[in-house]
Amino acid sequence: MAQVRGSCESFCPDGEAKMRVREKLLNYFELKNGQKNTPGVLVKEFTRSAADAKMPLPKEMRTEAALTKTVEYLLKDIILDTRKPYNLAYDFIFDRLRAVRREMVIQMYDARQKIRLLGPIVMFLAYSRYRLCEESIEKFDPKICNQHLQECVTGVLCSYDELDGQESSKESTIRELERRCFIECLYQVFNLGSPESLMRALTLPDYVRQDPMFKLCFGICLAFQQGNLYRVLMGFPQLPHILCAVAATKLQGIRRSLLKVFTHAYNNKQLTVPVPYLLRLLLIDSPAGLQDQCRHYNIALTVDRKAVHFNKTDFNDDAELLKPQQERFVESKLKRIYLPEVLLLKKLN
Amino acid sequence: MFGTVNNYLSGVLHAAQDYDGEALGTHLSLRDVHVQNHNLYIAQPEKLVDRFLKPPLDEVVSAHLKVLYHLAQEPPGYMEAYTQQAAACGAVVRLLQQLKDENWCLPLMYRVCLDLRYLAQACEKHCRGFTPGHVLEKAADCMMACFRVCAADGRASEEDTKRLGMMNLVNQLFKIYFRINKLHLCKPLIRAIDNCVFKDSFPLPEQITYKYFVGRRAMFDSNYQAAVQDLSYAFSNCPDRFASNKRLILIYLVPVKMLLGYLPRKSLLQRYDLLLFHDLALALKAGNVNRFDEIVRDQELVLIRSGIYLLVEKLKFIVYRNLFKKVFAIRQTHQLDMGDFLSALQFVGLADVSLDETHCIVANLIYEGKIKGYISHAHNKLVVSKQNPFPSIST
């Protein structure tokens, strides 16, 4: 099959732009200053490949430079746009990035090109997964976000494997190596304790395995696999920004497991366990947070609410996992970064 | 062997006319002596072959001769050879479909698939420019085509059914899936074998290989009881003269059994050159967490390469249990100070452990049923049961 190359140098091919302006199919973020019907910057929409659709012409597809610029525009200008709630910006960016991914596939980009474009998309999805974790299902579907994140991150990893298979891979710059380590870390934390990800971690090239951040991530995953949840929980706050955010989406499951372990270990009618100790171990920052957990899993508090009665028969095994929430230790980290810089993998620490 | 091409081709023809699958397999094997015959290295053998053989067998043979040709080049054209072997495999599929209610050509299929895997491995090793594992995965797709034909052959009688070829193919596919770390693909294959009416009439050597891989997979899924069953079957049925195979089985069987509370005999480990496990067992028995970590660190590469690193790491909580049991033996009381456990951990050389973590480790052991008792946080004590506070792991 002949390789198709796009020739469009803007965010949105002319044909689509004209059609969407004419038909008034503009997204809020594509209107000039939010005014009705005044077109601003348009970005190519995602459309499915369908049997009746013709193969796109070169002018209907963007060049690599244009795709890179599109990603940069979305993850810089749009993501910092605070006029609308973030979930709307997310929907817009998600769709437009999906169009970028589709063009990348049609144009059959090589490993290096894929890594450059997919890396920021992975970062965006990971960040959004955390940022929107408290939203209701109508506003944000975590399952779809997870699916796409998994797909994109494995896409990047496969590309890295491909580069490993080529001799030219030694020419990578330090920045590129750093990026790889970060994405490998993200994959590990996102797939915490899965046999496949652990196996992958064991067979990575040495420079990744020796990377301090990767060692930390792998240590956490290994501790999780062994059942040493203490090490997992103490490791989380040491992770940098986005990794910490991804870890936070796993936190409720780990808290539940540890509480369940405690209901067996501290199981006694007379004895109690003090709240501060539990707050520390479970990474919960207020007694109210712990009370929520206790209520949810049917764990009794003492009358003065300063201690907890653990009883293994009372523990509500059927209670659904609590929704992930924004955690203070993550928020403080995210406050300190300039988001576009991190999402575009320009600066990682 | 054979001398001329014509001799070779008539040899193939005779084997096919006699329904001699074994001989046919040998004639198309890359490990047979005929591959050294320079007269058989032909770039375009189609016309010659057509004079002797009918489709689709002619395609199998043509492709085979092309494989020989490409492998004889300097440097060997592994990728081209692989492509031809894949074509041969495709032709075998058509041959199988054509021969209804007959299964004499199964040995041919085994041979072609086996060589396909060897060539794919050679490509992975010598060629560049594709994602690692890609060629092997493609090879697995070709074998799956064979597998589907075999599995679908439900109407023939038990002696003639091609379903007898399933286990051989499944074992080949296992070898690929384990190599490229795609274990989830094993599941449908296992189900197909489990549902097979005559799953016990497959040849013993194939059953041993099969159980070996199924056991490893169960181990991977943390299904340790099943893993021990399958691996033990493989180990006890594997004849003693295949010492290296027995050793391979033991590499997985020993750590899984350790996890279930059975320590290996030194003499056994000595015989199979696996004393690494003896060192691990000693550290485990002594509850020496630090020594245990040290061995794992030193032997990291060996453990990773044999795929048991994660399993061995899982033994850690048993090491903790044994250490804490020693604390109990020294103190001789049912109310044990948590500080004593912390001291014990520090005594064996763990520097970065805190009282909080000690609590969590003990809590986990109680949860897993490895210690019977409860912790009193207020008194910082573990109160253990009067009866059998440290139940044996193996029960």
XYZ file of C-alpha atoms in Angstrom:
744
model
C 0.000 0.000 0.000
C 1.337 3.410 -0.943
C 2.089 5.699 1.916
C -0.190 8.735 2.039
C 1.223 12.015 3.187
C -0.864 14.949 4.334
C -0.246 18.351 2.844
C -2.467 20.556 5.002
C -0.391 22.981 7.061
C -3.143 24.281 9.354
C -5.077 22.812 12.298
C -8.068 22.162 10.103
C -8.221 21.427 6.368
C -10.037 24.141 4.375
C -12.822 21.886 3.131
C -13.876 20.837 6.602
C -13.508 24.374 7.966
C -15.798 25.824 5.293
C -18.345 23.082 5.740
C -18.450 23.411 9.509
C -18.704 27.211 9.421
C -21.491 26.976 6.877
C -23.397 24.336 8.791
C -22.733 26.080 12.128
C -21.030 23.021 13.549
C -18.495 24.853 15.656
C -17.473 23.910 19.149
C -17.467 26.608 21.820
C -13.663 26.605 21.756
C -13.685 27.252 18.029
C -15.650 30.506 18.277
C -13.902 33.827 18.392
C -13.979 35.105 21.984
C -16.940 32.860 22.613
C -19.203 34.958 20.358
C -21.949 33.108 18.611
C -21.324 32.314 14.956
C -18.007 34.095 14.692
C -15.437 31.460 13.760
C -12.122 31.505 15.572
C -9.494 28.785 15.417
C -10.904 25.549 14.023
C -9.335 22.159 14.682
C -10.064 19.083 12.609
C -12.785 16.900 14.097
C -12.593 13.175 14.647
C -14.557 11.091 12.166
C -14.740 7.346 12.078
C -13.353 5.372 9.203
C -16.369 3.892 7.497
C -16.821 1.631 4.525
C -18.542 4.294 2.454
C -16.021 7.038 3.270
C -13.324 7.633 0.682
C -9.680 7.505 1.561
C -8.813 11.066 2.634
C -6.931 13.150 0.090
C -3.513 14.579 0.978
C -5.015 18.062 1.383
C -7.515 16.678 3.881
C -4.733 15.513 6.134
C -2.182 17.461 8.081
C 1.579 17.307 7.822
C 3.597 16.100 10.774
C 4.513 19.684 11.645
C 0.861 20.701 11.552
C -0.122 17.761 13.757
C 2.563 18.682 16.271
C 1.356 22.286 16.288
C -2.227 21.100 16.741
C -1.266 19.039 19.776
C 0.658 21.985 21.183
C -2.232 24.358 20.612
C -4.716 22.025 22.303
C -2.521 21.261 25.281
C -1.448 24.833 25.793
C -4.097 27.311 24.707
C -7.211 25.216 25.189
C -6.203 23.398 28.351
C -5.475 26.716 30.082
C -8.773 28.206 28.889
C -10.841 28.604 32.043
C -13.995 30.136 30.554
C -15.788 26.798 30.631
C -15.595 23.889 33.083
C -12.684 21.533 32.428
C -14.877 18.628 31.391
C -15.967 20.583 28.297
C -12.389 21.442 27.389
C -11.586 17.753 27.920
C -14.325 16.636 25.528
C -13.063 19.062 22.897
C -9.384 18.169 23.280
C -10.136 14.443 23.507
C -12.017 14.497 20.219
C -9.433 16.605 18.393
C -6.535 14.507 19.658
C -8.359 11.436 18.498
C -8.412 12.952 15.020
C -4.654 13.459 15.318
C -4.227 9.794 16.234
C -6.320 8.722 13.288
C -4.257 10.709 10.818
C -1.139 9.297 12.376
C -2.406 5.797 11.643
C -3.509 6.561 8.087
C -0.174 8.136 7.272
C 1.625 5.154 8.821
C 4.046 7.127 10.908
C 7.235 5.447 12.060
C 8.156 4.741 15.678
C 9.842 8.077 16.351
C 6.988 10.111 14.911
C 4.452 8.093 16.872
C 6.327 8.609 20.114
C 6.500 12.362 19.572
C 2.750 12.681 18.980
C 1.403 10.009 21.309
C 3.523 10.985 24.328
C 1.645 14.242 25.013
C -1.693 12.503 24.346
C -0.849 9.934 27.018
C 0.028 12.713 29.425
C -3.199 14.569 28.685
C -5.370 11.489 29.218
C -3.546 10.582 32.428
C -3.916 14.098 33.795
C -7.587 14.283 32.839
C -8.326 10.899 34.353
C -7.325 12.336 37.690
C -8.575 15.870 37.259
C -12.099 14.707 36.368
C -12.258 11.702 38.684
C -14.948 13.261 40.896
C -17.259 14.192 38.013
C -20.540 12.392 37.459
C -20.759 9.824 34.688
C -22.701 12.210 32.404
C -19.814 14.638 32.399
C -16.893 12.235 32.302
C -16.628 8.536 31.512
C -13.577 7.151 33.325
C -13.827 3.811 31.551
C -13.449 5.291 28.082
C -10.651 7.511 29.291
C -8.855 4.467 30.760
C -9.295 2.520 27.548
C -7.822 5.259 25.409
C -5.032 5.844 27.865
C -4.135 2.155 27.813
C -4.239 2.087 24.039
C -2.063 5.174 23.646
C 0.468 4.208 26.273
C 0.929 0.721 24.833
C 1.251 2.372 21.422
C 4.162 4.423 22.697
C 5.746 1.421 24.416
C 5.511 -0.673 21.246
C 7.216 2.131 19.355
C 9.992 2.177 21.927
C 10.388 -1.582 21.567
C 10.626 -1.092 17.837
C 13.381 1.465 18.286
C 15.186 -0.916 20.630
C 15.153 -3.398 17.779
C 16.898 -0.922 15.475
C 20.546 -0.123 15.794
C 20.038 3.612 15.401
C 18.358 3.716 18.802
C 21.650 4.663 20.420
C 21.329 8.145 19.007
C 18.655 9.203 21.501
C 19.165 12.451 23.367
C 19.081 12.648 27.146
C 15.701 14.371 26.936
C 14.311 11.507 24.856
C 15.608 8.959 27.350
C 14.037 10.940 30.177
C 10.719 10.953 28.350
C 10.859 7.234 27.828
C 11.508 6.629 31.514
C 8.553 8.818 32.393
C 6.180 7.004 30.033
C 7.432 3.617 31.258
C 6.775 4.786 34.838
C 3.316 5.946 33.881
C 2.542 2.552 32.374
C 3.719 0.805 35.526
C 1.670 2.959 37.879
C -1.383 2.893 35.635
C -1.240 -0.915 35.483
C -0.245 -1.273 39.122
C 0.667 -4.880 39.871
C -0.582 -6.455 36.650
C 1.557 -9.481 35.671
C 2.136 -8.112 32.158
C 3.440 -4.760 33.319
C 5.675 -6.358 35.956
C 7.095 -8.710 33.352
C 7.759 -5.775 31.088
C 9.531 -3.892 33.859
C 11.915 -6.799 34.357
C 13.016 -6.929 30.740
C 13.491 -3.230 29.979
C 16.847 -1.842 28.877
C 19.245 -1.050 31.669
C 19.073 2.719 31.439
C 15.345 2.575 32.218
C 15.714 0.048 35.015
C 18.482 2.091 36.626
C 16.541 5.350 36.437
C 15.785 6.473 40.032
C 12.193 7.366 39.256
C 11.609 4.062 37.527
C 13.166 2.214 40.446
C 10.751 3.979 42.757
C 7.768 3.064 40.556
C 8.858 -0.516 40.171
C 9.440 -0.764 43.926
C 5.855 0.364 44.469
C 4.508 -2.153 41.952
C 6.531 -4.956 43.474
C 5.365 -4.059 46.975
C 1.806 -4.121 45.669
C 2.336 -7.538 44.151
C 3.726 -8.860 47.446
C 0.837 -7.398 49.368
C 2.958 -4.866 51.260
C 0.433 -2.057 50.932
C 2.290 0.080 53.444
C 5.181 0.482 51.027
C 2.769 1.241 48.204
C 1.037 3.987 50.135
C 4.253 5.511 51.407
C 5.661 5.458 47.873
C 2.803 7.314 46.221
C 3.506 10.811 47.618
C 7.102 10.528 46.442
C 6.037 10.307 42.805
C 6.176 13.418 40.632
C 3.059 15.332 39.488
C 1.318 13.319 36.758
C 2.518 9.944 38.081
C 1.249 10.947 41.495
C -2.094 11.862 39.896
C -2.332 8.471 38.186
C -1.447 6.784 41.471
C -4.219 8.722 43.207
C -6.787 7.075 40.938
C -5.691 3.726 42.425
C -5.814 4.922 46.001
C -9.379 3.992 46.962
C -8.804 0.358 46.061
C -5.677 0.202 48.170
C -7.368 1.921 51.115
C -10.159 -0.616 50.952
C -7.718 -3.532 50.906
C -5.744 -2.166 53.832
C -8.895 -1.490 55.854
C -9.983 -5.039 55.181
C -6.642 -6.376 56.369
C -6.980 -4.257 59.500
C -10.467 -5.550 60.264
C -8.881 -8.988 60.566
C -5.717 -7.918 62.353
C -7.259 -5.556 64.893
C -10.407 -7.648 65.249
C -11.396 -7.302 68.904
C -14.552 -6.201 70.704
C -12.798 -4.243 73.429
C -9.892 -2.720 71.574
C -9.765 0.285 69.283
C -7.297 1.779 66.872
C -6.653 5.540 67.050
C -7.734 7.714 64.128
C -4.422 9.588 63.613
C -2.593 6.286 63.028
C -5.100 5.285 60.341
C -5.053 8.706 58.711
C -1.281 8.473 58.407
C -1.255 4.980 56.941
C -4.165 5.474 54.581
C -2.978 8.864 53.288
C -6.227 10.512 54.349
C -5.901 14.117 55.412
C -8.991 14.724 57.508
C -10.947 12.701 60.056
C -14.038 13.388 57.939
C -12.400 11.485 55.072
C -11.823 8.489 57.300
C -15.395 8.662 58.585
C -16.626 8.438 54.992
C -14.561 5.317 54.443
C -15.761 3.752 57.704
C -19.388 4.463 56.931
C -19.034 3.036 53.440
C -17.435 -0.242 54.500
C -19.443 -0.510 57.722
C -16.632 -0.033 60.211
C -17.650 1.338 63.625
C -16.174 4.456 65.200
C -16.074 5.082 68.929
C -18.521 7.615 70.344
C -15.907 10.374 70.560
C -14.826 9.566 66.982
C -11.214 9.426 67.999
C -10.753 5.714 67.396
C -12.060 2.874 65.278
C -13.505 -0.499 66.266
C -12.478 -3.163 63.800
C -14.705 -6.185 63.458
C -14.059 -8.603 60.656
C -17.613 -9.901 60.410
C -19.062 -6.403 60.047
C -16.914 -5.353 57.118
C -19.135 -4.755 54.122
C -17.523 -6.786 51.364
C -20.248 -5.980 48.885
C -19.825 -2.219 49.085
C -18.663 -0.845 45.779
C -15.293 0.785 45.624
C -15.426 4.472 46.508
C -14.868 6.835 43.603
C -11.358 8.216 43.328
C -11.041 11.730 44.676
C -8.694 14.626 44.329
C -6.053 14.224 46.998
C -4.313 17.049 48.751
C -0.806 15.673 48.217
C -1.460 15.528 44.471
C -3.077 18.949 44.276
C -0.091 20.591 45.919
C 2.194 18.997 43.339
C 0.031 19.957 40.394
C -0.110 23.543 41.648
C 3.614 23.864 41.360
C 3.914 22.929 37.686
C 3.197 24.777 34.467
C 0.791 22.261 32.977
C 1.465 22.647 29.208
C 5.187 22.219 29.774
C 4.656 18.921 31.558
C 1.932 17.560 29.276
C 4.056 18.291 26.221
C 6.919 16.475 27.963
C 9.178 19.511 27.675
C 10.029 19.625 31.344
C 9.544 16.657 33.616
C 10.975 17.694 36.947
C 20.889 -37.818 0.088
C 18.745 -38.053 -3.072
C 21.472 -36.709 -5.415
C 19.304 -35.033 -8.016
C 16.160 -32.963 -7.655
C 14.207 -35.560 -9.591
C 15.183 -38.225 -7.094
C 14.133 -35.993 -4.261
C 10.798 -35.191 -5.851
C 9.999 -38.805 -6.582
C 10.875 -39.565 -2.956
C 8.292 -37.001 -1.889
C 5.787 -38.438 -4.354
C 6.250 -41.980 -3.016
C 5.799 -40.840 0.545
C 2.576 -39.074 -0.423
C 1.301 -42.076 -2.368
C 2.055 -44.372 0.556
C 0.263 -41.998 2.973
C 3.500 -41.959 4.897
C 3.236 -38.740 6.890
C 6.435 -39.350 8.823
C 8.533 -39.763 5.663
C 6.864 -36.765 4.062
C 7.631 -34.718 7.161
C 11.273 -35.758 6.988
C 11.474 -34.807 3.319
C 10.256 -31.325 4.191
C 12.243 -30.900 7.395
C 15.022 -28.345 7.703
C 16.838 -30.690 10.065
C 17.042 -33.622 7.682
C 20.291 -34.468 5.840
C 18.804 -33.591 2.463
C 19.176 -29.893 3.261
C 22.910 -30.257 2.645
C 22.307 -31.291 -0.945
C 23.296 -28.319 -3.113
C 21.225 -29.575 -6.027
C 18.104 -28.737 -4.076
C 18.868 -25.017 -3.674
C 16.575 -23.694 -6.379
C 15.246 -20.134 -6.592
C 12.293 -20.965 -8.869
C 11.451 -24.652 -8.558
C 7.757 -24.421 -9.518
C 8.004 -25.911 -13.013
C 10.125 -28.844 -11.921
C 7.922 -29.601 -8.954
C 4.711 -29.365 -10.971
C 5.824 -32.321 -13.089
C 5.766 -34.602 -10.076
C 3.245 -33.295 -7.612
C -0.345 -32.152 -7.510
C -1.521 -29.023 -5.726
C -1.428 -28.123 -2.935
C 1.470 -30.453 -2.076
C 3.489 -28.949 -4.956
C 3.291 -25.547 -3.258
C 4.560 -26.965 -0.001
C 7.530 -28.541 -1.747
C 8.291 -25.509 -3.952
C 8.255 -23.261 -0.911
C 10.497 -25.709 0.928
C 13.082 -25.674 -1.869
C 12.985 -21.874 -1.899
C 13.616 -21.868 1.836
C 16.695 -24.014 1.246
C 17.810 -21.615 -1.478
C 17.486 -18.508 0.697
C 19.184 -20.131 3.664
C 22.132 -21.097 1.463
C 22.806 -17.463 0.517
C 25.626 -15.531 2.124
C 24.525 -14.052 4.504
C 21.481 -16.308 4.890
C 18.208 -14.682 3.843
C 16.260 -15.508 7.011
C 13.431 -13.131 6.293
C 12.879 -14.484 2.750
C 13.166 -18.039 4.027
C 10.600 -17.287 6.710
C 8.173 -15.853 4.147
C 8.471 -19.000 2.037
C 8.021 -21.245 5.065
C 4.858 -19.294 5.931
C 3.652 -19.946 2.374
C 4.401 -23.650 2.884
C 2.376 -23.548 6.075
C -0.528 -21.953 4.216
C -0.384 -24.701 1.598
C -0.377 -27.349 4.344
C -3.603 -25.815 5.641
C -5.179 -26.317 2.223
C -3.832 -29.852 2.030
C -5.376 -30.654 5.414
C -8.700 -29.252 4.303
C -8.598 -31.356 1.173
C -7.915 -34.644 2.959
C -11.242 -35.237 4.616
C -11.429 -38.034 7.205
C -7.701 -38.653 6.951
C -4.994 -37.593 9.349
C -1.885 -39.300 8.037
C -0.336 -35.976 7.070
C -0.266 -34.592 10.622
C 3.492 -35.296 10.974
C 4.046 -33.097 7.913
C 2.097 -30.304 9.587
C 4.110 -30.688 12.810
C 7.355 -30.452 10.908
C 6.404 -27.425 8.818
C 5.098 -25.558 11.863
C 8.168 -26.417 13.912
C 10.505 -25.126 11.204
C 8.345 -22.043 10.840
C 8.910 -21.282 14.504
C 12.658 -21.886 14.244
C 12.875 -19.558 11.250
C 10.814 -16.899 13.003
C 13.211 -17.125 15.943
C 16.159 -16.768 13.590
C 14.568 -13.660 12.079
C 14.043 -12.173 15.523
C 17.665 -12.804 16.295
C 19.351 -11.741 13.063
C 17.054 -9.278 11.334
C 16.093 -5.759 12.311
C 13.463 -3.244 11.376
C 10.367 -4.593 13.113
C 8.913 -4.647 16.624
C 10.465 -7.486 18.609
C 8.101 -10.419 18.660
C 6.406 -9.368 15.460
C 7.638 -12.245 13.294
C 6.895 -14.795 15.995
C 3.411 -13.402 16.305
C 2.909 -13.745 12.553
C 4.164 -17.325 12.764
C 1.623 -17.979 15.506
C -1.108 -16.716 13.174
C -0.061 -19.274 10.539
C -0.141 -22.046 13.122
C -3.543 -20.909 14.303
C -4.818 -21.493 10.769
C -3.614 -25.117 11.050
C -5.100 -25.351 14.521
C -8.503 -24.225 13.339
C -8.601 -26.900 10.653
C -7.643 -29.553 13.188
C -10.057 -28.385 15.876
C -12.945 -28.239 13.418
C -12.479 -31.833 12.276
C -15.222 -33.220 14.477
C -16.900 -35.787 12.304
C -14.076 -38.208 11.591
C -13.630 -41.276 13.785
C -11.191 -41.240 16.669
C -8.339 -42.842 14.686
C -8.682 -40.576 11.692
C -9.486 -37.240 13.216
C -7.112 -34.335 12.763
C -8.033 -33.226 16.251
C -5.211 -35.492 17.384
C -2.880 -32.811 16.056
C -4.225 -30.131 18.352
C -1.937 -30.676 21.306
C 1.224 -30.585 19.248
C 0.177 -27.245 17.770
C -0.950 -25.891 21.120
C 2.480 -26.668 22.547
C 4.158 -24.848 19.670
C 1.876 -21.866 20.170
C 2.598 -21.886 23.909
C 6.298 -21.678 23.159
C 5.687 -18.567 21.079
C 3.250 -16.909 23.452
C 5.546 -17.428 26.416
C 8.449 -16.015 24.451
C 6.610 -12.859 23.401
C 4.904 -12.446 26.770
C 1.336 -12.757 25.497
C 0.054 -15.310 27.958
C -3.560 -14.218 27.695
C -3.643 -15.836 24.261
C -3.126 -19.266 25.860
C -6.562 -19.313 27.444
C -8.669 -20.272 24.393
C -6.141 -22.989 23.510
C -6.350 -24.528 26.960
C -10.119 -24.445 26.753
C -10.021 -26.197 23.382
C -7.884 -29.005 24.812
C -9.984 -29.273 27.966
C -13.134 -29.666 25.907
C -11.558 -32.275 23.669
C -13.233 -35.682 24.155
C -10.014 -37.649 23.888
C -7.711 -35.296 25.725
C -6.092 -38.294 27.424
C -5.180 -40.066 24.209
C -2.592 -37.511 23.115
C 0.950 -38.925 23.183
C 2.699 -38.722 26.563
C 5.599 -36.482 25.434
C 3.092 -33.922 24.186
C 1.107 -34.180 27.403
C 4.246 -33.504 29.431
C 5.070 -30.373 27.431
C 1.461 -29.303 27.637
C 1.267 -29.706 31.405
C 4.568 -27.872 31.789
C 3.196 -24.796 30.033
C -0.259 -24.970 31.583
C 1.412 -25.211 34.987
C 3.555 -22.180 34.286
C 0.507 -20.257 33.204
C -1.398 -21.207 36.338
C 1.612 -20.012 38.316
C 1.468 -16.729 36.458
C -2.204 -16.356 37.392
C -1.313 -17.018 41.054
C -3.228 -20.281 40.849
C -0.590 -22.195 42.768
C -2.418 -25.407 43.638
C -3.174 -26.053 39.984
C 0.378 -25.103 39.034
C 1.820 -27.685 41.432
C -0.484 -30.369 40.067
C 0.431 -29.751 36.434
C 4.137 -29.256 37.009
C 4.347 -32.345 39.240
C 2.675 -34.383 36.531
C 5.196 -33.106 34.012
C 8.123 -33.754 36.340
C 7.203 -37.264 37.395
C 6.311 -38.399 33.870
C 9.323 -36.903 32.180
C 11.872 -39.730 31.736
C 15.131 -39.377 33.669
C 17.249 -39.261 30.549
C 15.879 -35.798 29.742
C 17.678 -34.207 32.654
C 17.681 -30.695 31.220
C 13.916 -30.827 30.695
C 13.430 -32.067 34.238
C 15.568 -29.194 35.426
C 13.409 -26.728 33.504
C 10.305 -28.097 35.158
C 11.909 -27.916 38.599
C 12.783 -24.244 38.140
C 9.067 -23.531 38.399
C 7.938 -26.425 40.544
C 10.347 -25.729 43.399
C 9.433 -22.084 44.087
C 5.698 -22.761 43.755
C 5.994 -25.570 46.259
C 7.999 -23.321 48.551
C 5.172 -20.834 48.409
C 2.814 -23.593 49.520
C 5.100 -24.487 52.394
C 7.224 -27.350 51.053
C 10.985 -26.906 51.120
C 13.038 -28.810 48.539
C 15.561 -31.549 49.413
C 19.161 -30.533 48.943
C 20.067 -33.775 47.154
C 17.410 -33.151 44.524
C 18.594 -29.594 43.941
C 22.184 -30.799 43.767
C 21.360 -33.378 41.139
C 19.800 -30.750 38.884
C 22.285 -27.992 39.612
C 19.719 -25.760 41.292
C 21.442 -24.991 44.570
C 20.243 -21.404 44.296
C 16.969 -22.656 45.716
C 18.798 -24.285 48.577
C 20.245 -20.914 49.581
C 16.827 -19.347 49.295
C 15.311 -22.133 51.361
C 17.900 -21.646 54.105
C 17.237 -17.904 54.292
C 13.527 -18.603 54.257
C 13.748 -21.137 57.030
C 15.867 -18.817 59.154
C 13.513 -15.887 58.552
C 16.536 -13.919 57.409
C 14.812 -11.239 55.341
C 18.021 -9.446 54.521
C 19.859 -12.561 53.357
C 16.830 -13.458 51.279
C 16.844 -10.017 49.618
C 20.568 -10.342 49.046
C 20.221 -13.636 47.192
C 17.399 -12.244 45.087
C 19.533 -9.201 44.249
C 22.587 -11.290 43.356
C 20.638 -13.765 41.271
C 18.326 -11.154 39.789
C 19.226 -11.847 36.176
C 18.938 -15.610 36.531
C 15.573 -15.273 38.227
C 14.273 -12.804 35.657
C 15.425 -14.910 32.730
C 13.747 -18.004 34.034
C 10.600 -15.997 34.749
C 10.350 -16.709 38.460
C 11.511 -13.377 39.861
C 8.022 -12.258 40.838
C 7.200 -15.625 42.309
C 10.311 -15.647 44.467
C 9.526 -12.116 45.649
C 6.192 -13.472 46.827
C 7.989 -15.771 49.262
C 8.932 -12.713 51.272
C 5.912 -12.844 53.564
C 6.771 -16.425 54.455
C 10.228 -15.211 55.431
C 8.610 -12.603 57.681
C 6.380 -15.260 59.191
C 9.340 -17.490 59.998
C 11.213 -14.611 61.573
C 8.247 -13.662 63.732
C 7.773 -17.276 64.728
C 11.308 -17.210 66.108
C 10.434 -14.131 68.179
C 7.527 -16.100 69.590
C 9.801 -19.064 70.340
C 12.235 -16.850 72.237
C 9.633 -14.887 74.226
C 7.533 -17.941 75.138
C 4.465 -15.819 75.773
C 1.197 -15.209 74.014
C 1.418 -11.450 74.310
C 4.229 -10.317 72.085
C 5.533 -6.787 71.971
C 5.380 -5.254 68.482
C 8.694 -3.583 69.272
C 10.266 -7.045 69.452
C 9.226 -7.740 65.876
C 10.688 -4.433 64.796
C 13.926 -5.281 66.611
C 13.968 -8.673 64.899
C 13.608 -7.046 61.479
C 16.391 -4.635 62.338
C 18.494 -7.466 63.743
C 18.457 -9.356 60.447
C 19.610 -6.182 58.763
C 16.603 -4.246 57.485
C 17.535 -0.608 57.979
C 14.538 1.274 56.623
C 11.710 -0.407 58.484
C 9.393 1.455 60.877
C 6.948 0.441 63.590
C 4.073 1.382 61.278
C 5.347 -1.011 58.636
C 5.842 -3.736 61.232
C 2.194 -3.335 62.189
C 1.197 -3.611 58.534
C 3.306 -6.707 57.937
C 1.922 -8.475 61.011
C -1.593 -7.376 60.041
C -1.128 -8.877 56.622
C 0.126 -12.164 58.063
C -2.946 -12.356 60.288
C -5.189 -11.569 57.322
C -3.579 -14.316 55.263
C -4.021 -16.761 58.130
C -0.281 -17.213 58.636
C -0.561 -15.987 62.228
C -3.551 -16.644 64.470
C -4.219 -13.729 66.764
C -4.949 -10.020 66.907
C -3.025 -6.819 67.472
C -3.777 -4.495 70.352
C -2.803 -1.082 69.091
C -3.147 0.546 72.519
C -0.684 -1.852 74.145
C 1.423 -2.222 71.006
C 1.161 -5.990 71.370
C 0.340 -8.965 69.213
C -1.843 -11.416 71.106
C -1.493 -14.855 69.554
C -3.816 -17.782 69.853
C -3.080 -20.391 72.565
C -3.466 -23.138 70.006
C -1.192 -23.284 67.013
C -0.459 -19.544 66.660
C 1.705 -20.113 63.578
C -0.178 -22.716 61.548
C 1.964 -24.625 59.105
C 1.921 -23.060 55.643
C 1.344 -26.329 53.870
C -2.062 -26.951 55.383
